[in-house]
PDB file of C-alpha atoms in Angstrom:
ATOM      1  CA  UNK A 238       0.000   0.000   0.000  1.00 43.00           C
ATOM      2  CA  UNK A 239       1.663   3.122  -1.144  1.00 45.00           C
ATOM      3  CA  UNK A 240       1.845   6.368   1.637  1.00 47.00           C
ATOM      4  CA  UNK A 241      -0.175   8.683  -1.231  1.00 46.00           C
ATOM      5  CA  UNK A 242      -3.172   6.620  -0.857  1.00 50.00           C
ATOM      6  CA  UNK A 243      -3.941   7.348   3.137  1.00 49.00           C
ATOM      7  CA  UNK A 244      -4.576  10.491   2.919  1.00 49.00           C
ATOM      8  CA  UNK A 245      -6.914  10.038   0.498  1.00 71.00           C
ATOM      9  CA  UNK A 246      -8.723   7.586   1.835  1.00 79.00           C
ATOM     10  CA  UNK A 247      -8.747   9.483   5.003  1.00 80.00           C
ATOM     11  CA  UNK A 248      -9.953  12.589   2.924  1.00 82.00           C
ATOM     12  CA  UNK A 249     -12.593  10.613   1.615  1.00 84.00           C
ATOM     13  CA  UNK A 250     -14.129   9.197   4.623  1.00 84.00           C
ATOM     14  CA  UNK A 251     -13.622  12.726   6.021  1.00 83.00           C
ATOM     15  CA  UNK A 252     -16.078  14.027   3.288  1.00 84.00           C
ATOM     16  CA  UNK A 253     -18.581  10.770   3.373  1.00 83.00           C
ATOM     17  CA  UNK A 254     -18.519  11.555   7.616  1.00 83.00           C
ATOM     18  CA  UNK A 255     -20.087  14.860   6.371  1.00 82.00           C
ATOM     19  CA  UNK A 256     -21.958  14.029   3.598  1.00 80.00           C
ATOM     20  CA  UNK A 257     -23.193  10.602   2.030  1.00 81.00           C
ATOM     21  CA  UNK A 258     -24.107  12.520  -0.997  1.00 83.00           C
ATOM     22  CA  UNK A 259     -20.977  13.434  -2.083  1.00 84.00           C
ATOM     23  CA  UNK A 260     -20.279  11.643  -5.521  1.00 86.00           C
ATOM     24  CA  UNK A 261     -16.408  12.057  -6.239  1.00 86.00           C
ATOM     25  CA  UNK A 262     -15.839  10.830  -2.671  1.00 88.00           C
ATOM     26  CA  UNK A 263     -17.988   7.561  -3.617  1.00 88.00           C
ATOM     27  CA  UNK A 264     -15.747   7.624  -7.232  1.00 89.00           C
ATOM     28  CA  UNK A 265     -12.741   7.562  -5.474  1.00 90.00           C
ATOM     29  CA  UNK A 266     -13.760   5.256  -2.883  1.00 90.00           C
ATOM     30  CA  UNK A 267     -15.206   2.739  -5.660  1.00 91.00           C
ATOM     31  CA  UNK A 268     -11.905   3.062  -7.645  1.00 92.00           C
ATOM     32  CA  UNK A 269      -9.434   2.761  -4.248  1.00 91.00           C
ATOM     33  CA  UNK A 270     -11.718  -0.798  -2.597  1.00 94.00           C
ATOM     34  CA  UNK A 271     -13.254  -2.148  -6.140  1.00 95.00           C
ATOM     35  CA  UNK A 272     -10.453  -4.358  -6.867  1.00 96.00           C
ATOM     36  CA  UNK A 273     -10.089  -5.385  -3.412  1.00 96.00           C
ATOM     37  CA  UNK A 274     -13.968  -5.956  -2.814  1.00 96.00           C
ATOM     38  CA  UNK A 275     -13.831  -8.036  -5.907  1.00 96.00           C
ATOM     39  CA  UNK A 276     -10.913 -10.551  -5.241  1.00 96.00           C
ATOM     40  CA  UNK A 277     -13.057 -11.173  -1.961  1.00 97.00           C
ATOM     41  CA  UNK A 278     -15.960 -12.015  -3.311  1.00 96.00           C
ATOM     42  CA  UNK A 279     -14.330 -14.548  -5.804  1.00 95.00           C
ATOM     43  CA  UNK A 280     -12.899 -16.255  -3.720  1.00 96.00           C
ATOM     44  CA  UNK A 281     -15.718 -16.509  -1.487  1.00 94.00           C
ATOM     45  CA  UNK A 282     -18.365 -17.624  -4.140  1.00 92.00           C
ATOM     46  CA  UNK A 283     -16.370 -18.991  -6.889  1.00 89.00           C
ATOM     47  CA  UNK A 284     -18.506 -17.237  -9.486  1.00 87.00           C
ATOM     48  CA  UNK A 285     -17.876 -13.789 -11.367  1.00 89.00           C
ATOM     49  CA  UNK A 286     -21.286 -12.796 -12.125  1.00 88.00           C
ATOM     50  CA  UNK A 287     -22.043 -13.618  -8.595  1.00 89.00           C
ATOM     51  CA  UNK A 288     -19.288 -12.054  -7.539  1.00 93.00           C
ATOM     52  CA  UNK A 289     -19.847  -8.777  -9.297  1.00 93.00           C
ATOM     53  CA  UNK A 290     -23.454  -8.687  -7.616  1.00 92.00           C
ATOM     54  CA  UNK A 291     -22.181  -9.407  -4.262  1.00 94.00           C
ATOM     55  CA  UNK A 292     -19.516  -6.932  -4.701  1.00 95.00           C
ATOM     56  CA  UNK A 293     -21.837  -4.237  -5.759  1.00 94.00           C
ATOM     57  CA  UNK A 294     -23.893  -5.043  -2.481  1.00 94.00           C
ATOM     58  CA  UNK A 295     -20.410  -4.567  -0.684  1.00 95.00           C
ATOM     59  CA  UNK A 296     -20.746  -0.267  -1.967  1.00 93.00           C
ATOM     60  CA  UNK A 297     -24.479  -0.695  -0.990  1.00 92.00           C
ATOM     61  CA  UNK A 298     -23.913  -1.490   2.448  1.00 93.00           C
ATOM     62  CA  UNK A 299     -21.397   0.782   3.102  1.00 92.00           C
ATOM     63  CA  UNK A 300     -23.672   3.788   1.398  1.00 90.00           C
ATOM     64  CA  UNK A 301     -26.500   2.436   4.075  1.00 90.00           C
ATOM     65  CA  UNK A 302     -25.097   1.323   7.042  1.00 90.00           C
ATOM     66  CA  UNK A 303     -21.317   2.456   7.511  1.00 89.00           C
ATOM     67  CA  UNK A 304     -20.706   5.289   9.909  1.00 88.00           C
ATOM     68  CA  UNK A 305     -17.901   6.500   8.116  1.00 86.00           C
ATOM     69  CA  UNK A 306     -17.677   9.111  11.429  1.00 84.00           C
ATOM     70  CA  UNK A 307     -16.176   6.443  12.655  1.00 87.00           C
ATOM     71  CA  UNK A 308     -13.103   5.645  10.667  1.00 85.00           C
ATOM     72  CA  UNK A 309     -12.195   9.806  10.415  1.00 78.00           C
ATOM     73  CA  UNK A 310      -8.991   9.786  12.682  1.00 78.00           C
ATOM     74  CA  UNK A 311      -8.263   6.037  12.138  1.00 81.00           C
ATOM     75  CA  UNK A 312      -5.531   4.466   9.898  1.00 82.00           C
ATOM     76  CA  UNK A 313      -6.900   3.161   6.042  1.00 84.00           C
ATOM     77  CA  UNK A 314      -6.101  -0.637   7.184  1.00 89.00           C
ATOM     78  CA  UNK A 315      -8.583  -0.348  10.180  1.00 91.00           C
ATOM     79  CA  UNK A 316     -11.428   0.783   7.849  1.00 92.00           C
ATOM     80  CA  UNK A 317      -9.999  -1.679   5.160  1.00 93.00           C
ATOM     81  CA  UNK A 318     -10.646  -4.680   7.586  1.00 94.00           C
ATOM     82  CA  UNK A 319     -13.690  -3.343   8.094  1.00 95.00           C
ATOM     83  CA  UNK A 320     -14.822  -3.221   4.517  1.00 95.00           C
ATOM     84  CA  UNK A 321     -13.093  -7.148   3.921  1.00 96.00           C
ATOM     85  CA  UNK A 322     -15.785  -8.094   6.740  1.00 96.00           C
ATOM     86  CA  UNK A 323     -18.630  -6.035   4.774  1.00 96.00           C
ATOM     87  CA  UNK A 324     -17.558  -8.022   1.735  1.00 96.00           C
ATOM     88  CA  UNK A 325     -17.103 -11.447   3.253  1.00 96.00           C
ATOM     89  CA  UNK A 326     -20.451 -11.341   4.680  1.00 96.00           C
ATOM     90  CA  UNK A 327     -21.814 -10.000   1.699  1.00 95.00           C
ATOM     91  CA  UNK A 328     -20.366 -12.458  -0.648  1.00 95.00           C
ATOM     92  CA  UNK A 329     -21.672 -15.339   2.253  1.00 94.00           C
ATOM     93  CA  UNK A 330     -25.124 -13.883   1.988  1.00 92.00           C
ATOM     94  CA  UNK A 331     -25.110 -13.963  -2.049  1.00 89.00           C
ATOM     95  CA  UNK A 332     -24.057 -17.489  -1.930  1.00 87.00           C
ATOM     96  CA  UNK A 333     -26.941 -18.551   0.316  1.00 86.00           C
ATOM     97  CA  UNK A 334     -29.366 -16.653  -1.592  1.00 84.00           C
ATOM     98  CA  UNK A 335     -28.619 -18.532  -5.273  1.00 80.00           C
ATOM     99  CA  UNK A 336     -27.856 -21.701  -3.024  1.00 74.00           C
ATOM    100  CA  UNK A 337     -31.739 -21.031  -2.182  1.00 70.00           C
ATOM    101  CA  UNK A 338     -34.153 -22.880  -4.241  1.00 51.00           C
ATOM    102  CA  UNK A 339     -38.104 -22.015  -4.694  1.00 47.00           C
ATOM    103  CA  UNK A 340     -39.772 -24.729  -3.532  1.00 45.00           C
ATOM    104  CA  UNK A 341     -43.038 -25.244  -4.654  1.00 47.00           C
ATOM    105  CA  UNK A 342     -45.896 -27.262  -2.718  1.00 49.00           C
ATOM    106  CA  UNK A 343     -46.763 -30.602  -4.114  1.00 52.00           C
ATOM    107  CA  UNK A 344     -50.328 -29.531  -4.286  1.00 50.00           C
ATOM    108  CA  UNK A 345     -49.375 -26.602  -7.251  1.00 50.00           C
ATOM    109  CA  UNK A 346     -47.826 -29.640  -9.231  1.00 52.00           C
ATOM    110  CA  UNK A 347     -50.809 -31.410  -9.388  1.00 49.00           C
ATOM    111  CA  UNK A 348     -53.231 -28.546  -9.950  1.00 53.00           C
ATOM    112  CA  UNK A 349     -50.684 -27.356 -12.965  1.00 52.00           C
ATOM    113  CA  UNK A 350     -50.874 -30.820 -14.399  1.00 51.00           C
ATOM    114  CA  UNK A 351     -54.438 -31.232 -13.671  1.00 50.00           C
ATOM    115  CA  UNK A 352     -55.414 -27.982 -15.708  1.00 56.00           C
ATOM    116  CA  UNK A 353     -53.388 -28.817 -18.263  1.00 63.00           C
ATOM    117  CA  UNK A 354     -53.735 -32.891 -19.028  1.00 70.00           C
ATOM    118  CA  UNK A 355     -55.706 -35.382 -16.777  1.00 72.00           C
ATOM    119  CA  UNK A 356     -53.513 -38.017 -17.605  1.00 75.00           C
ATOM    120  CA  UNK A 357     -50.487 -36.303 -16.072  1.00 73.00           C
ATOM    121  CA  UNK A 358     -52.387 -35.721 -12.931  1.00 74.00           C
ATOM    122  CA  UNK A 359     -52.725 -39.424 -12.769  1.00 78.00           C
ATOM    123  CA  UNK A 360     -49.348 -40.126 -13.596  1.00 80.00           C
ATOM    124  CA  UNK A 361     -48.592 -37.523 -10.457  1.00 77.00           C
ATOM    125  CA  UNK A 362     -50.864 -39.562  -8.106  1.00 79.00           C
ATOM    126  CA  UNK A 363     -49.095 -42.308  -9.195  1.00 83.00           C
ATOM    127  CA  UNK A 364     -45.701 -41.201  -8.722  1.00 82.00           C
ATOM    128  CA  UNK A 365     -46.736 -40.355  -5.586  1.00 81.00           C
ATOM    129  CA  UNK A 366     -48.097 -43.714  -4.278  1.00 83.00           C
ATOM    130  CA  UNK A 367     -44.521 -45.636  -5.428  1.00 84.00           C
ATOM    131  CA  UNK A 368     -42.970 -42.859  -3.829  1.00 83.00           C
ATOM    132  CA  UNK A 369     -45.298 -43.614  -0.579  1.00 83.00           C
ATOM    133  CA  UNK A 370     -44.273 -47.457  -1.071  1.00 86.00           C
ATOM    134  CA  UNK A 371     -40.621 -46.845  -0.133  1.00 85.00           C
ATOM    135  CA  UNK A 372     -41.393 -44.396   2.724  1.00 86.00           C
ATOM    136  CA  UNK A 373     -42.622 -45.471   6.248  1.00 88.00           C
ATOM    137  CA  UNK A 374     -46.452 -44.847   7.116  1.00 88.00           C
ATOM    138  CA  UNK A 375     -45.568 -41.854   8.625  1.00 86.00           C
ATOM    139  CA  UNK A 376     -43.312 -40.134   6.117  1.00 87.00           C
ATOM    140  CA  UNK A 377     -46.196 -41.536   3.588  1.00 86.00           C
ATOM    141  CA  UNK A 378     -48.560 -39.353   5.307  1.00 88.00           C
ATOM    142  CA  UNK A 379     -46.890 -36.739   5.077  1.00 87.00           C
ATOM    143  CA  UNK A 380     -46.045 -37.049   1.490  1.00 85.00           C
ATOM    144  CA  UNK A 381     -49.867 -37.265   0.708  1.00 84.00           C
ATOM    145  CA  UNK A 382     -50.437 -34.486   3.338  1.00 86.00           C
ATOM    146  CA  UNK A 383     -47.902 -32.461   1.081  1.00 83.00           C
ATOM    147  CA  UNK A 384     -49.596 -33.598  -1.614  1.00 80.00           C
ATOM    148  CA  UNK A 385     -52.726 -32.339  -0.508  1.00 79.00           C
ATOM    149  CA  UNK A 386     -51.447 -28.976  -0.309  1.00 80.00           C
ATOM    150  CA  UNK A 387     -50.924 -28.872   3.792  1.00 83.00           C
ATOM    151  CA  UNK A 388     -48.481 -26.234   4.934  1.00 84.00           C
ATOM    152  CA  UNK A 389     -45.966 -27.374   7.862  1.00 84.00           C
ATOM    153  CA  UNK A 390     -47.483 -24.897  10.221  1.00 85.00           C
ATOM    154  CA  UNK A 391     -50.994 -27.163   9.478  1.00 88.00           C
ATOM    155  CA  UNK A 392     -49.703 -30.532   9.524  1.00 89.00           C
ATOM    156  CA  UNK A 393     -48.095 -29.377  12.915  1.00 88.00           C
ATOM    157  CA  UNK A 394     -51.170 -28.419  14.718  1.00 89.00           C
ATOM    158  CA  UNK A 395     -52.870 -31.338  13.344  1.00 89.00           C
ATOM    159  CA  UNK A 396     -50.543 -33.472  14.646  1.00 87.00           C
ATOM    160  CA  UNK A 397     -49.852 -31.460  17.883  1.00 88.00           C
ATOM    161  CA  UNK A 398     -45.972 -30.994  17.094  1.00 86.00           C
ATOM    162  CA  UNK A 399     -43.958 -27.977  16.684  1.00 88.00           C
ATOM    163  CA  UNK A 400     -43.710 -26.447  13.500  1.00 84.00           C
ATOM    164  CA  UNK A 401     -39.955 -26.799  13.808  1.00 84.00           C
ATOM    165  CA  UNK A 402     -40.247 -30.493  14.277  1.00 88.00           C
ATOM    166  CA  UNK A 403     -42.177 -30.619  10.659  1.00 87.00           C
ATOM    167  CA  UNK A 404     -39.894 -28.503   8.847  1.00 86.00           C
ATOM    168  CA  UNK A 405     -36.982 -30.530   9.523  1.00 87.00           C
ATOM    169  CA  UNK A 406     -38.865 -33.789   9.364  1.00 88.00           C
ATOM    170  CA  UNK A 407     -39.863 -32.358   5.414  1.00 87.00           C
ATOM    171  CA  UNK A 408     -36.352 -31.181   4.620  1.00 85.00           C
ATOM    172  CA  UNK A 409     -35.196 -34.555   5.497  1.00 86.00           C
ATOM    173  CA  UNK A 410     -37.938 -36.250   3.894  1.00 87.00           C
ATOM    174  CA  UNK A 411     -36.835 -34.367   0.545  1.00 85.00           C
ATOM    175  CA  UNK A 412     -33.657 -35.862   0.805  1.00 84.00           C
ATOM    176  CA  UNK A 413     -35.122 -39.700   1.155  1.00 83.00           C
ATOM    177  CA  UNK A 414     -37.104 -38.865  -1.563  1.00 83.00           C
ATOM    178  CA  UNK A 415     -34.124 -37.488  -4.257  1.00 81.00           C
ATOM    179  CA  UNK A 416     -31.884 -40.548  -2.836  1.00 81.00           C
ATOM    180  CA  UNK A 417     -35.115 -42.475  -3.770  1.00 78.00           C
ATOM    181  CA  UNK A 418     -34.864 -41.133  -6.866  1.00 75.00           C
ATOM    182  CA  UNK A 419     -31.433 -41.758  -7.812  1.00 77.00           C
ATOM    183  CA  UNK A 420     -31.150 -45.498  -7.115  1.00 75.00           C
ATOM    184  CA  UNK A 421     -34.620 -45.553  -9.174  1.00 61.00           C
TER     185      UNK A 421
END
């Protein structure tokens, strides 16, 4: 890190302290931490594109939340750590995010395929008995409780458990099911 850049960056927090709204303090900022942000974020999701979003988010955050007050007096590697945790945490949270899929209730399946062609609906119900076959009676009924459109919040006060309890007895019934699947 070269001695020219300090004062800068201490300049520019200076100005940010006073003003968020100051857009050549934000330039210089992007220009001085992109590259750094960036190289973060790669290696912490192992995707560009992903890690251009997340490191975008980074420059959000720190527009929203960062009292740059704070960092004033300090030395650039202080607020530097700082912005490595913003985009560490960032890049973590854009990694869950994608890692999230939409999961759609059993119950939308069938009503798509029953709209569309009766004899896919049967083909779901079906599908759903063999998969019901392989399952004890108790993960069957849940599968046809699914099926039926049930949330986990009703199938727990039906069944007197915590909703908790279902979610994680779904989540791991999803898994039997895929592993079904796959040794089909």
């Amino acid at each position: 890190m070269e001695q020219t850049d300090q004062p800068a960056v201490a300049g520019v927090l200076r100005v940010l302290a006073a003003s968020r709204e100051d857009a050549g303090a934000w330039d210089l900022l992007y220009r001085r931490f992109w590259p750094f942000v960036l190289a973060i974020a790669i290696r912490c999701v192992h995707d560009p594109d992903l890690a251009q979003d997340a490191a975008q988010d980074v420059f959000l955050r720190l527009a929203r939340y960062c009292d740059f007050a704070e960092f004033e007096d300090r030395d650039e590697w202080i607020f530097r750590s700082y912005v490595a945790r913003v985009a560490i945490n960032t890049s973590r949270d854009a990694l869950h995010r994608r890692n999230r899929r939409r999961e759609y209730p059993l119950s939308e399946a069938g009503e798509a395929t029953a709209a569309n062609d009766p004899a896919a609906e049967s083909e779901l119900r079906l599908t759903l008995d063999w998969i019901a076959s392989h399952l004890s009676a108790s993960d069957a009924e849940l599968v046809r409780k699914l099926a039926d459109g049930a949330t986990a919040r009703e199938i727990a006060t039906e069944s007197n458990t915590a909703p908790g309890t279902v979610a994680v007895r779904i989540h791991r019934l999803r898994k039997r099911i895929f592993r079904i699947f796959t040794n089909r």
